Tab-separated table of N, CA, C and O in Angstrom:
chain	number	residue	atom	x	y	z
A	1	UNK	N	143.496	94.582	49.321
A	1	UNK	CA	142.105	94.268	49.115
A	1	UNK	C	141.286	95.015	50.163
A	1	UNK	O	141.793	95.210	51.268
A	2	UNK	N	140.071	95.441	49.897
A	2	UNK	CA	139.625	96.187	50.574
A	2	UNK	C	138.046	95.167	51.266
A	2	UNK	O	137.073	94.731	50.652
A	3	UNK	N	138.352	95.107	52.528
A	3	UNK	CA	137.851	93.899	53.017
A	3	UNK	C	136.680	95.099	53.671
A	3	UNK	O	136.953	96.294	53.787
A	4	UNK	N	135.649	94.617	53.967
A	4	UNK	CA	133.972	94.978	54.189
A	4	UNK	C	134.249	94.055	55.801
A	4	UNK	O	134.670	92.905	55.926
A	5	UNK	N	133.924	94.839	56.667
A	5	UNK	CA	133.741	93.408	58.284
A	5	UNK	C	132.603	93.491	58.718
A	5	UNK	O	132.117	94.558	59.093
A	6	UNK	N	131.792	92.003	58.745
A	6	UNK	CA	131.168	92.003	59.028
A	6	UNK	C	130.665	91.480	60.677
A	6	UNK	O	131.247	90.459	61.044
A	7	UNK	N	129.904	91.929	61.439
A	7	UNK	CA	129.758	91.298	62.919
A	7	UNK	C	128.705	90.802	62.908
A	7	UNK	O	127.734	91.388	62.430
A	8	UNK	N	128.634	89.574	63.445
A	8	UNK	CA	127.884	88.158	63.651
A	8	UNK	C	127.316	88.273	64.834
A	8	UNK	O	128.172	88.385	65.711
A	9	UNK	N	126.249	88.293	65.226
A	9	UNK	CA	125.618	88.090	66.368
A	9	UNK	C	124.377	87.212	66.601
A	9	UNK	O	123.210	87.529	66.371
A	10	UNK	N	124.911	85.869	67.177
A	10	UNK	CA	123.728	84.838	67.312
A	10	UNK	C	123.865	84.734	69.163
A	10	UNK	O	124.718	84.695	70.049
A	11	UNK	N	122.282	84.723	68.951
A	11	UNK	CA	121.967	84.676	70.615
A	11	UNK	C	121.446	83.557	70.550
A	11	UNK	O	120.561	83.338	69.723
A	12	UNK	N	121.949	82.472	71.535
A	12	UNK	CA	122.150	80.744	71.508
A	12	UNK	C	121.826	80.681	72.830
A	12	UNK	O	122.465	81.206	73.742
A	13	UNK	N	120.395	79.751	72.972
A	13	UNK	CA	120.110	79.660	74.595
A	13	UNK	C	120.754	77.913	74.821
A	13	UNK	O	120.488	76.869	74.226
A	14	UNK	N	121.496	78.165	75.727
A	14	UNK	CA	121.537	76.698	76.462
A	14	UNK	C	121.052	76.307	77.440
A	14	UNK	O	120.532	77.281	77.985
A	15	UNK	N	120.812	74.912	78.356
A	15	UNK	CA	120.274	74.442	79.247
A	15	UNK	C	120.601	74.269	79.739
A	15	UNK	O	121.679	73.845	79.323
A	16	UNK	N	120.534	74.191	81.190
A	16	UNK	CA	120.961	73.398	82.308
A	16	UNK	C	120.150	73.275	83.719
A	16	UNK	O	119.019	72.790	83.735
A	17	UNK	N	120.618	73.614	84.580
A	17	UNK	CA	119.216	73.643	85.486
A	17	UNK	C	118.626	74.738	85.647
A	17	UNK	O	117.900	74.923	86.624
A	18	UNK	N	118.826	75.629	84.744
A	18	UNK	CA	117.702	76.687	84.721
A	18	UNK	C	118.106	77.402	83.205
A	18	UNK	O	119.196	77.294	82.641
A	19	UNK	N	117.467	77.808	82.943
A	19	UNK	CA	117.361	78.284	80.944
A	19	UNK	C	118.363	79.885	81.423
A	19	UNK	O	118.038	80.727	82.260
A	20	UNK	N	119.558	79.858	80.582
A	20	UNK	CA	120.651	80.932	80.559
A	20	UNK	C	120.783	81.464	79.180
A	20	UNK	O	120.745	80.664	78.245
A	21	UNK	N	120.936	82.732	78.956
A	21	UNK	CA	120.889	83.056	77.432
A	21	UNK	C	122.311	83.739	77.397
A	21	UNK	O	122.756	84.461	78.290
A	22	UNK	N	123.124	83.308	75.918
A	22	UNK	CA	124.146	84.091	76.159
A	22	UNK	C	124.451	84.741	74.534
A	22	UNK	O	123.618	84.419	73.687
A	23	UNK	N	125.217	85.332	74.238
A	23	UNK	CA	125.222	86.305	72.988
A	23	UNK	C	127.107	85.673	72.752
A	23	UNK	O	128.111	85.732	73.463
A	24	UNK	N	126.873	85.234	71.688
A	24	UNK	CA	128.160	84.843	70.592
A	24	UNK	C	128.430	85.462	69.743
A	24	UNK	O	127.874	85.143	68.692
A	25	UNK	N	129.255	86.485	69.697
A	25	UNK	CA	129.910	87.046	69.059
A	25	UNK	C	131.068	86.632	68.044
A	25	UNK	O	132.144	86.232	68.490
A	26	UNK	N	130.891	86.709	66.992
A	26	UNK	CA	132.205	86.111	66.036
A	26	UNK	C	132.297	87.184	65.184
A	26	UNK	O	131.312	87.771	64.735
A	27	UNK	N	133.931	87.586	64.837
A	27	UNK	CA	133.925	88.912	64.054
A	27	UNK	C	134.368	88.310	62.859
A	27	UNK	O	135.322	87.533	62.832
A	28	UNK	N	133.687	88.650	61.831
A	28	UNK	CA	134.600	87.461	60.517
A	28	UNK	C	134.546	88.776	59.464
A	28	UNK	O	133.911	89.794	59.738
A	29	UNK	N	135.236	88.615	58.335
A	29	UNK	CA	135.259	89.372	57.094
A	29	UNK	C	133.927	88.844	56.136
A	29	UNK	O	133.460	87.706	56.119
A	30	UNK	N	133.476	90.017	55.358
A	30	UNK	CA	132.422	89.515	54.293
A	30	UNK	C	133.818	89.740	52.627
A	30	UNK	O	134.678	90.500	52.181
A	31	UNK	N	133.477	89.112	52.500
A	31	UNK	CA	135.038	89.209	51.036
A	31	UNK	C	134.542	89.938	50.009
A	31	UNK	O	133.347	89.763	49.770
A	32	UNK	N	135.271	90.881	49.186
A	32	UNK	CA	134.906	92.090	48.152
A	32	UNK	C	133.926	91.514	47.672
A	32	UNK	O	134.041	90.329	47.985
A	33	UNK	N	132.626	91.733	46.833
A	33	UNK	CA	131.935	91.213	45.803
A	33	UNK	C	130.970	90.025	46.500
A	33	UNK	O	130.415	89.107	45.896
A	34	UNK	N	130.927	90.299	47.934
A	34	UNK	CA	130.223	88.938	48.551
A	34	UNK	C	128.918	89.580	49.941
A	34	UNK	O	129.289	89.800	51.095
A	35	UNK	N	127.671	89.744	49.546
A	35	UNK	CA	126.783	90.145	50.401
A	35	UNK	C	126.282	89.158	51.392
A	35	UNK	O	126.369	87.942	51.220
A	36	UNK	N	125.801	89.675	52.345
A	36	UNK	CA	124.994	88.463	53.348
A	36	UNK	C	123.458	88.380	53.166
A	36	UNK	O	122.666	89.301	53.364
A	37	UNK	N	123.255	87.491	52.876
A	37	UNK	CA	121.757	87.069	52.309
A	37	UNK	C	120.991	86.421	53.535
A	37	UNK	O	120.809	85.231	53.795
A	38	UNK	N	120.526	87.774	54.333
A	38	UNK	CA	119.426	87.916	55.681
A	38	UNK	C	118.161	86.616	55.495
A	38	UNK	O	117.484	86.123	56.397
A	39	UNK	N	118.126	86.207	53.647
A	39	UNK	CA	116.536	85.320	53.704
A	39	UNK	C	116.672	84.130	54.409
A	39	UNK	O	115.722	83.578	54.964
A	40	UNK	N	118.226	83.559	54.412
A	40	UNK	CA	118.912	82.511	54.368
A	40	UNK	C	119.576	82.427	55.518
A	40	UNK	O	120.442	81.555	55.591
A	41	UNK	N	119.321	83.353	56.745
A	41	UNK	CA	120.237	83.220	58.127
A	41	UNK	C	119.030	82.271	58.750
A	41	UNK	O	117.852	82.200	58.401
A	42	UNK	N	119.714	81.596	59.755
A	42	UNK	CA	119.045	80.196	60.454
A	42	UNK	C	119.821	81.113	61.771
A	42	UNK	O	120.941	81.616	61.695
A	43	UNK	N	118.665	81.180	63.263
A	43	UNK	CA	119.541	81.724	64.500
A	43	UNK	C	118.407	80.690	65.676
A	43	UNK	O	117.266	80.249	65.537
A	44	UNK	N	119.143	80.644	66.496
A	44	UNK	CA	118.416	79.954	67.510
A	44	UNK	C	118.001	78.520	67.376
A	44	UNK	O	117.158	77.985	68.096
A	45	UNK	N	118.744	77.857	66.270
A	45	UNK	CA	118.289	76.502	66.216
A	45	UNK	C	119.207	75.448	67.063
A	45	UNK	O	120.299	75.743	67.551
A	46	UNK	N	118.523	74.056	67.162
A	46	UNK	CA	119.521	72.965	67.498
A	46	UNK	C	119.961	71.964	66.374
A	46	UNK	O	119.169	71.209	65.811
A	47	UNK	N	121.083	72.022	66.148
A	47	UNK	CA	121.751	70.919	65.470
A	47	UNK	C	122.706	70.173	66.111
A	47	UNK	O	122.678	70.274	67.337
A	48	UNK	N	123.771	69.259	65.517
A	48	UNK	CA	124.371	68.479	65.790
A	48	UNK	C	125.672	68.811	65.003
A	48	UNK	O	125.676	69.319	63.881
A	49	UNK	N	126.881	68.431	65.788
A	49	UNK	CA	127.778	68.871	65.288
A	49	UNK	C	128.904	68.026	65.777
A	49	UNK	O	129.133	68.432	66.917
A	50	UNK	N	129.967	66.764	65.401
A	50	UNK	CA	130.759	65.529	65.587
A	50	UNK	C	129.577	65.224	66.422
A	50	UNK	O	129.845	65.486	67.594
A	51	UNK	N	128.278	64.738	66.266
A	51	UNK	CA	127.527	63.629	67.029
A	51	UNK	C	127.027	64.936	68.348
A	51	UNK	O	125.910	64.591	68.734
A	52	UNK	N	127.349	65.878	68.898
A	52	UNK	CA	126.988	66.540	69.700
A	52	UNK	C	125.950	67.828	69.123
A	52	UNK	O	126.062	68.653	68.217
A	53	UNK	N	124.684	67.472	70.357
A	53	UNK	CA	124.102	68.415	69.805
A	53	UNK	C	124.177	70.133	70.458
A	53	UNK	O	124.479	70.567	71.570
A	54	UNK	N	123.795	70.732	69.313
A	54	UNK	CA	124.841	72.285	69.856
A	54	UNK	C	123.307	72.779	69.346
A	54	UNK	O	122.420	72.170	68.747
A	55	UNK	N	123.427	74.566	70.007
A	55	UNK	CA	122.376	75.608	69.515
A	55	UNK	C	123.199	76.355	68.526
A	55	UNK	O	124.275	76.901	68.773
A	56	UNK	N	122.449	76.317	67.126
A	56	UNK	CA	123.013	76.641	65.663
A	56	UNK	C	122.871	78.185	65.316
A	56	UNK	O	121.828	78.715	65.697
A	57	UNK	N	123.275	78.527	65.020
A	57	UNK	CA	123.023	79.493	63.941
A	57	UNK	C	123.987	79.681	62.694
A	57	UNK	O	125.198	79.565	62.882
A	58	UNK	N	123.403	80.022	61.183
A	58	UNK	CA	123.872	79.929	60.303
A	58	UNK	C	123.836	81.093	59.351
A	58	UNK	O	122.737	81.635	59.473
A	59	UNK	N	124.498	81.639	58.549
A	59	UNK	CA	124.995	83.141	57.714
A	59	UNK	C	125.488	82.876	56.096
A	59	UNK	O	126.624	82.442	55.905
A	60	UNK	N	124.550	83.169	54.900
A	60	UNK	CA	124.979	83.181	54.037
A	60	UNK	C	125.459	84.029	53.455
A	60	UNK	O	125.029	85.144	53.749
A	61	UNK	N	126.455	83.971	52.467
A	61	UNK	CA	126.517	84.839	51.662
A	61	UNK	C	126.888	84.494	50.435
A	61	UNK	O	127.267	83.347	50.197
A	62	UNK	N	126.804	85.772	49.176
A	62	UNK	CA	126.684	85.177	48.005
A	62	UNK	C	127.247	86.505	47.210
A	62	UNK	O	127.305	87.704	47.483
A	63	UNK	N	127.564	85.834	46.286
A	63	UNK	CA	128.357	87.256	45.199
A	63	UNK	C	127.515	86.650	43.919
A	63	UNK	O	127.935	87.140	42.871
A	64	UNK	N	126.603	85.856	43.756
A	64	UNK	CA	125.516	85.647	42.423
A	64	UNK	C	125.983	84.356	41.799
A	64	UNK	O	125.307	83.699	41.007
A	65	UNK	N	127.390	83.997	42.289
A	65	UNK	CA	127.517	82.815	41.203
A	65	UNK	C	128.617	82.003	42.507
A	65	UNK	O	128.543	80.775	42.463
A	66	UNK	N	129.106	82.290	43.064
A	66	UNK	CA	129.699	81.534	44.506
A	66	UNK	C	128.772	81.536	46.027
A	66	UNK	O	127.767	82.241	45.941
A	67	UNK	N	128.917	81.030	47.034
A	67	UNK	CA	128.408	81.140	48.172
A	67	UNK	C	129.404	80.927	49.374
A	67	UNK	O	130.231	80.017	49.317
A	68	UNK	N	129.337	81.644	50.301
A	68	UNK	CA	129.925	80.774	51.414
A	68	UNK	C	128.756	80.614	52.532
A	68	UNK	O	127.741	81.269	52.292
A	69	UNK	N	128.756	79.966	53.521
A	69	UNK	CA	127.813	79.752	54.714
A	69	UNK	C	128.866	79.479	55.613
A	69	UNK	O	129.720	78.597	55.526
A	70	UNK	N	128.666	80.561	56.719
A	70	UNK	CA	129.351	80.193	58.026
A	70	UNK	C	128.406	79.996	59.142
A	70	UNK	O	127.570	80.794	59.565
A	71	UNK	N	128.662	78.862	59.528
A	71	UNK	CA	127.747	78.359	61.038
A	71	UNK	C	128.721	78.282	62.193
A	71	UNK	O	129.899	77.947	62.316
A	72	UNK	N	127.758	78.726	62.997
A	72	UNK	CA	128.423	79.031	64.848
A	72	UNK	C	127.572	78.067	65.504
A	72	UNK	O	126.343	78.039	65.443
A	73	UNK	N	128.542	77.055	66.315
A	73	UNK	CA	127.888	75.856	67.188
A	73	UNK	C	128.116	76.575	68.590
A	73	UNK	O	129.106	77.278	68.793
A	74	UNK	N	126.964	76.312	69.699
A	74	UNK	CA	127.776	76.197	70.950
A	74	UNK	C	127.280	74.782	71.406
A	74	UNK	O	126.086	74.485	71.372
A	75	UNK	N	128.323	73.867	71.862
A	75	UNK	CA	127.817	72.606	72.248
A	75	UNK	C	127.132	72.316	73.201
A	75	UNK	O	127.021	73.330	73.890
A	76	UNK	N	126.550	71.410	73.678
A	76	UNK	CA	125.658	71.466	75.058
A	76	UNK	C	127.474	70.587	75.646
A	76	UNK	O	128.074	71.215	76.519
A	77	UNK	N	127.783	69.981	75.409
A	77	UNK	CA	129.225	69.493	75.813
A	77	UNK	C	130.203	69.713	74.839
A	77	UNK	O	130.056	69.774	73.618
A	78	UNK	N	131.098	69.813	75.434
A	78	UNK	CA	132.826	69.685	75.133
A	78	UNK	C	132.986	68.724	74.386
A	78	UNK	O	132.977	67.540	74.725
A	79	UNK	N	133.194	69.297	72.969
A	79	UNK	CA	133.447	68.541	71.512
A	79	UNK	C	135.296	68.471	71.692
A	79	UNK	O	135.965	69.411	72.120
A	80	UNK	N	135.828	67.188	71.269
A	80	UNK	CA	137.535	67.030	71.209
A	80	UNK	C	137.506	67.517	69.623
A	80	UNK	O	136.635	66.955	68.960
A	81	UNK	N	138.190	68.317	69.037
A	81	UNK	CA	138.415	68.518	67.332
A	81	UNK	C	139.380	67.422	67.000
A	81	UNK	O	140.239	67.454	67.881
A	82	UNK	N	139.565	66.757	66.403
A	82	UNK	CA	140.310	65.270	66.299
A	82	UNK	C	140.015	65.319	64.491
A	82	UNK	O	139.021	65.357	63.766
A	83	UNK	N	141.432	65.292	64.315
A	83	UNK	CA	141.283	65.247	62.813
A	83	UNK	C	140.793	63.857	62.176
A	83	UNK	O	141.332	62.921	62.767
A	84	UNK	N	139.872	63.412	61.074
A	84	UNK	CA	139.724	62.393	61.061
A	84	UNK	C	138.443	62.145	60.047
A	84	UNK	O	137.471	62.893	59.942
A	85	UNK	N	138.713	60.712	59.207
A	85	UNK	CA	137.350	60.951	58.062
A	85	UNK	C	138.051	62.189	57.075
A	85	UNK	O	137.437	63.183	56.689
A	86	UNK	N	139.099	61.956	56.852
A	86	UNK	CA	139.995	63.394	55.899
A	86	UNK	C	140.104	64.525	55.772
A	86	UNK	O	140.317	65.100	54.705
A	87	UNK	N	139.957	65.101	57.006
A	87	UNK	CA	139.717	65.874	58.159
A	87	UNK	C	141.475	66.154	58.434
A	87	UNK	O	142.074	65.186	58.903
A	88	UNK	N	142.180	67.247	58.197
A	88	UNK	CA	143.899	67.450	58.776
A	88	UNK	C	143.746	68.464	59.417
A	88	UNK	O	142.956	69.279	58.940
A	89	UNK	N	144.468	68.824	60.798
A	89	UNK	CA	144.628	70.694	61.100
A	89	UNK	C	145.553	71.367	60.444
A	89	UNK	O	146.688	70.923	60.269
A	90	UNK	N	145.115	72.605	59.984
A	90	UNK	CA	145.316	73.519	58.982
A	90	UNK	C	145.425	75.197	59.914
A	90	UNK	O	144.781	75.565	60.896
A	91	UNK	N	146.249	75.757	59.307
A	91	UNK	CA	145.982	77.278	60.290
A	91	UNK	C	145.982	78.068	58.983
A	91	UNK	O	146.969	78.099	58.247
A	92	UNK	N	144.806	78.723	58.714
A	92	UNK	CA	144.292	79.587	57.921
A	92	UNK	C	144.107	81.087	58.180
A	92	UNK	O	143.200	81.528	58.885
A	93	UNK	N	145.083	81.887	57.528
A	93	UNK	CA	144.542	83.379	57.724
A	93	UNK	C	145.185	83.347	59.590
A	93	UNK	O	144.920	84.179	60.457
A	94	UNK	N	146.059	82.106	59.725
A	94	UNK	CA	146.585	82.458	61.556
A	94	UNK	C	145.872	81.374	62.345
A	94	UNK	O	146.298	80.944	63.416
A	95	UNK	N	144.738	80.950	61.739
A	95	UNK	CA	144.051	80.538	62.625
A	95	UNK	C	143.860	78.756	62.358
A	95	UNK	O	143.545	78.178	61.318
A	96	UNK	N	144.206	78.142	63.822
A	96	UNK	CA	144.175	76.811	63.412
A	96	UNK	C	142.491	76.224	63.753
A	96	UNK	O	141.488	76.560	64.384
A	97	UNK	N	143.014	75.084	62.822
A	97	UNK	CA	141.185	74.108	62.697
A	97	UNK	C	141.367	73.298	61.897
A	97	UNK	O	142.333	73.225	61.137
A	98	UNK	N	140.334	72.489	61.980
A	98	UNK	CA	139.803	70.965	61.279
A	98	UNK	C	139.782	71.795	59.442
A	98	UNK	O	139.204	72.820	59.080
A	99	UNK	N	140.635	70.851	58.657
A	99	UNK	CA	140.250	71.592	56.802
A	99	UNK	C	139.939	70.090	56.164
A	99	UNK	O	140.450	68.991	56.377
A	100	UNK	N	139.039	70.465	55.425
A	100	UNK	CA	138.753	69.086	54.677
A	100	UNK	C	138.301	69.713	53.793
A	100	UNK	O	138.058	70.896	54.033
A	101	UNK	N	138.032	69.217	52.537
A	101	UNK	CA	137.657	69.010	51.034
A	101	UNK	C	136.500	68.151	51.134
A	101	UNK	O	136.659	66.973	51.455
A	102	UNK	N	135.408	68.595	50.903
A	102	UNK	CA	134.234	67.865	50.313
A	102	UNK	C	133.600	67.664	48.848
A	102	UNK	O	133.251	68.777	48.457
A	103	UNK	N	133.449	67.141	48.338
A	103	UNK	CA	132.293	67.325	46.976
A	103	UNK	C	132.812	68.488	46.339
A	103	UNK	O	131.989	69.129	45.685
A	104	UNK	N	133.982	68.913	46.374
A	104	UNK	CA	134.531	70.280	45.774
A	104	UNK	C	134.463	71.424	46.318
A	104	UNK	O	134.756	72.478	45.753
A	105	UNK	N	133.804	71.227	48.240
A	105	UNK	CA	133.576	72.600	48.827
A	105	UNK	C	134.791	72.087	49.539
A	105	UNK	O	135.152	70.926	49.732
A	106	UNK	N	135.371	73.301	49.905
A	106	UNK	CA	136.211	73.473	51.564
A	106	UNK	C	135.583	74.089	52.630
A	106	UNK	O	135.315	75.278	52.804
A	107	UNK	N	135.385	73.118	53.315
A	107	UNK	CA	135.231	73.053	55.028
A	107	UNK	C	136.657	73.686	55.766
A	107	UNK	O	137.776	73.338	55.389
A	108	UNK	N	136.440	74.620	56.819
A	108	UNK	CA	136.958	74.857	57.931
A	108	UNK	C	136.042	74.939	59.167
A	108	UNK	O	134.977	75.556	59.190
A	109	UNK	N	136.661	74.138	60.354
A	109	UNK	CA	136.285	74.380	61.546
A	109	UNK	C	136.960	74.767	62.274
A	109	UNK	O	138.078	74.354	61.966
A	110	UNK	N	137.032	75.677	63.600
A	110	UNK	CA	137.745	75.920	63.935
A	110	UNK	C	136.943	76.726	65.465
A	110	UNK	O	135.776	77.117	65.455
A	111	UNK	N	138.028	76.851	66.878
A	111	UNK	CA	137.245	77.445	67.443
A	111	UNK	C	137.563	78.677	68.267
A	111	UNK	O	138.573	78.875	68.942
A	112	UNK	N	136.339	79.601	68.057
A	112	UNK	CA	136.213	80.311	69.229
A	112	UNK	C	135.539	81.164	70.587
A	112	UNK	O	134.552	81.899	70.579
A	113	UNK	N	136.370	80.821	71.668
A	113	UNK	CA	136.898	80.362	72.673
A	113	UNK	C	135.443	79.309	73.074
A	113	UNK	O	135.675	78.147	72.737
A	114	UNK	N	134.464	79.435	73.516
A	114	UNK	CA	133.564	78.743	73.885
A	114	UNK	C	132.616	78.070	72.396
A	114	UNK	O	132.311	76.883	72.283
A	115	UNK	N	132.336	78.993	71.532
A	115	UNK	CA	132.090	78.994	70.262
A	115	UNK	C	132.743	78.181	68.669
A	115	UNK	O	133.664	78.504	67.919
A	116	UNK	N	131.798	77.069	68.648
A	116	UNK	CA	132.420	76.336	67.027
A	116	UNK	C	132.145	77.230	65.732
A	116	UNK	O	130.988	77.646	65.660
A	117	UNK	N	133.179	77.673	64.488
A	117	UNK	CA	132.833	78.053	63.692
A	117	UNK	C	132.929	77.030	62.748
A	117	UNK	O	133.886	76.258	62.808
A	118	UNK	N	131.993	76.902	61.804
A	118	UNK	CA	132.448	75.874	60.511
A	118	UNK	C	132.154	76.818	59.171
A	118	UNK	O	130.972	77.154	59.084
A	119	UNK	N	132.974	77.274	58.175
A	119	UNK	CA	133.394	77.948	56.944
A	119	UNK	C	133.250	76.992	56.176
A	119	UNK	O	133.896	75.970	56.407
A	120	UNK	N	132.504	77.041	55.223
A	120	UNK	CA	131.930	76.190	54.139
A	120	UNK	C	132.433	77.046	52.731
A	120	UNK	O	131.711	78.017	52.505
A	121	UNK	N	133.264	76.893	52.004
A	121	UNK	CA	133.395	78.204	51.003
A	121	UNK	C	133.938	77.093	49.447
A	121	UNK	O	134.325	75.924	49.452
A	122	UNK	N	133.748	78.077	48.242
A	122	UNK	CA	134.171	77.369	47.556
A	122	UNK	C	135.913	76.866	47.281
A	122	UNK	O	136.170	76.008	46.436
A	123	UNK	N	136.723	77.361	47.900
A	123	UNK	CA	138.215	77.750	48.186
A	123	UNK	C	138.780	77.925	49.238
A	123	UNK	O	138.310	78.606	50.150
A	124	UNK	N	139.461	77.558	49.259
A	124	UNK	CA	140.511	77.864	50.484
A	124	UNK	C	141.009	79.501	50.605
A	124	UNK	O	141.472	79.987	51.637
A	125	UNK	N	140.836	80.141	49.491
A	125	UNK	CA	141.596	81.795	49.686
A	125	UNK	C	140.107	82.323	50.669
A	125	UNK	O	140.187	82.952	51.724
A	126	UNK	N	138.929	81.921	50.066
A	126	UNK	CA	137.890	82.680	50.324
A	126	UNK	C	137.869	82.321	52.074
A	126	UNK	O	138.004	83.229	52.895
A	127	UNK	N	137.709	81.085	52.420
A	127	UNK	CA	138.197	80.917	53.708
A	127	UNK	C	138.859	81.960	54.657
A	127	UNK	O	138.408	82.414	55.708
A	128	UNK	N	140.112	82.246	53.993
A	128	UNK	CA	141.589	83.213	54.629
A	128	UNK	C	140.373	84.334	55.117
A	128	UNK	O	140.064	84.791	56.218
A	129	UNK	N	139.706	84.588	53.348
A	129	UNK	CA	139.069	86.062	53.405
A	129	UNK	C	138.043	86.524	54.497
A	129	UNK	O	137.660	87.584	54.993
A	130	UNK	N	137.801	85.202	54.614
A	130	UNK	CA	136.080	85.513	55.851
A	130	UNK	C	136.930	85.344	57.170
A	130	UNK	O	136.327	85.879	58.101
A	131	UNK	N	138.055	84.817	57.543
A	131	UNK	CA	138.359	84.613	59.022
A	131	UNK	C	139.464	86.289	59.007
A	131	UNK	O	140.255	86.684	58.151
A	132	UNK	N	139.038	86.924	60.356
A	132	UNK	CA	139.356	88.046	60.671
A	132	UNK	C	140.808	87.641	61.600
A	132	UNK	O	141.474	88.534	62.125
């Protein structure tokens, strides 16, 4: 298969006693037949992620009739990944993380090194396909 790579770059400010900016890098695959839809990227936000709130950014993509969305957390604290709520660890494409089944989507989380990724896809292959 002839895989397209795409590089992710969200610049995520965190806090502490003085405002530090740092650049998160995640190298993931875009999968044959699957573009990244720039209208639909979210960068520099705060969300929440197991109850902790993290600086977000989020990446769609779409082939016209599937989607995936991959979001990058950095936490303001040290999240434990604890499988749970039907939630098992799974190593996908090599790589281990939180896999669950939702509403008919598959979730992966998984991390790296300082950086949360969560893979939202319709399948588990497409998953394999986006983690590098």
């Amino acid at each position: 298969m002839n895989k397209k790579a795409i590089f992710i770059i969200g610049l995520i400010v965190i806090a502490a006693l003085a405002s530090i900016s740092i650049a998160s890098a995640i190298d993931i695959n875009l999968p044959d037949g699957f573009e990244l839809d720039d209208s639909k990227t979210v960068e520099n936000q705060t969300k929440e992620l197991f109850g902790v709130e993290s600086d977000w950014c989020s990446y769609f993509m779409t082939n016209g009739t599937d989607n995936i969305t991959v979001d990058t957390f950095l936490p303001h604290k040290e999240i434990d990944l604890t499988a749970d709520n039907g939630s098992v660890f799974k190593t996908i494409n090599g790589t281990e993380g939180l896999y669950q089944e939702v509403n008919g989507r598959h979730i992966f989380v998984y991390s790296d090194d300082v950086v949360l990724v969560q893979i939202d896809a319709p399948n588990e292959k497409l998953i394999g396909e986006v983690i590098r």
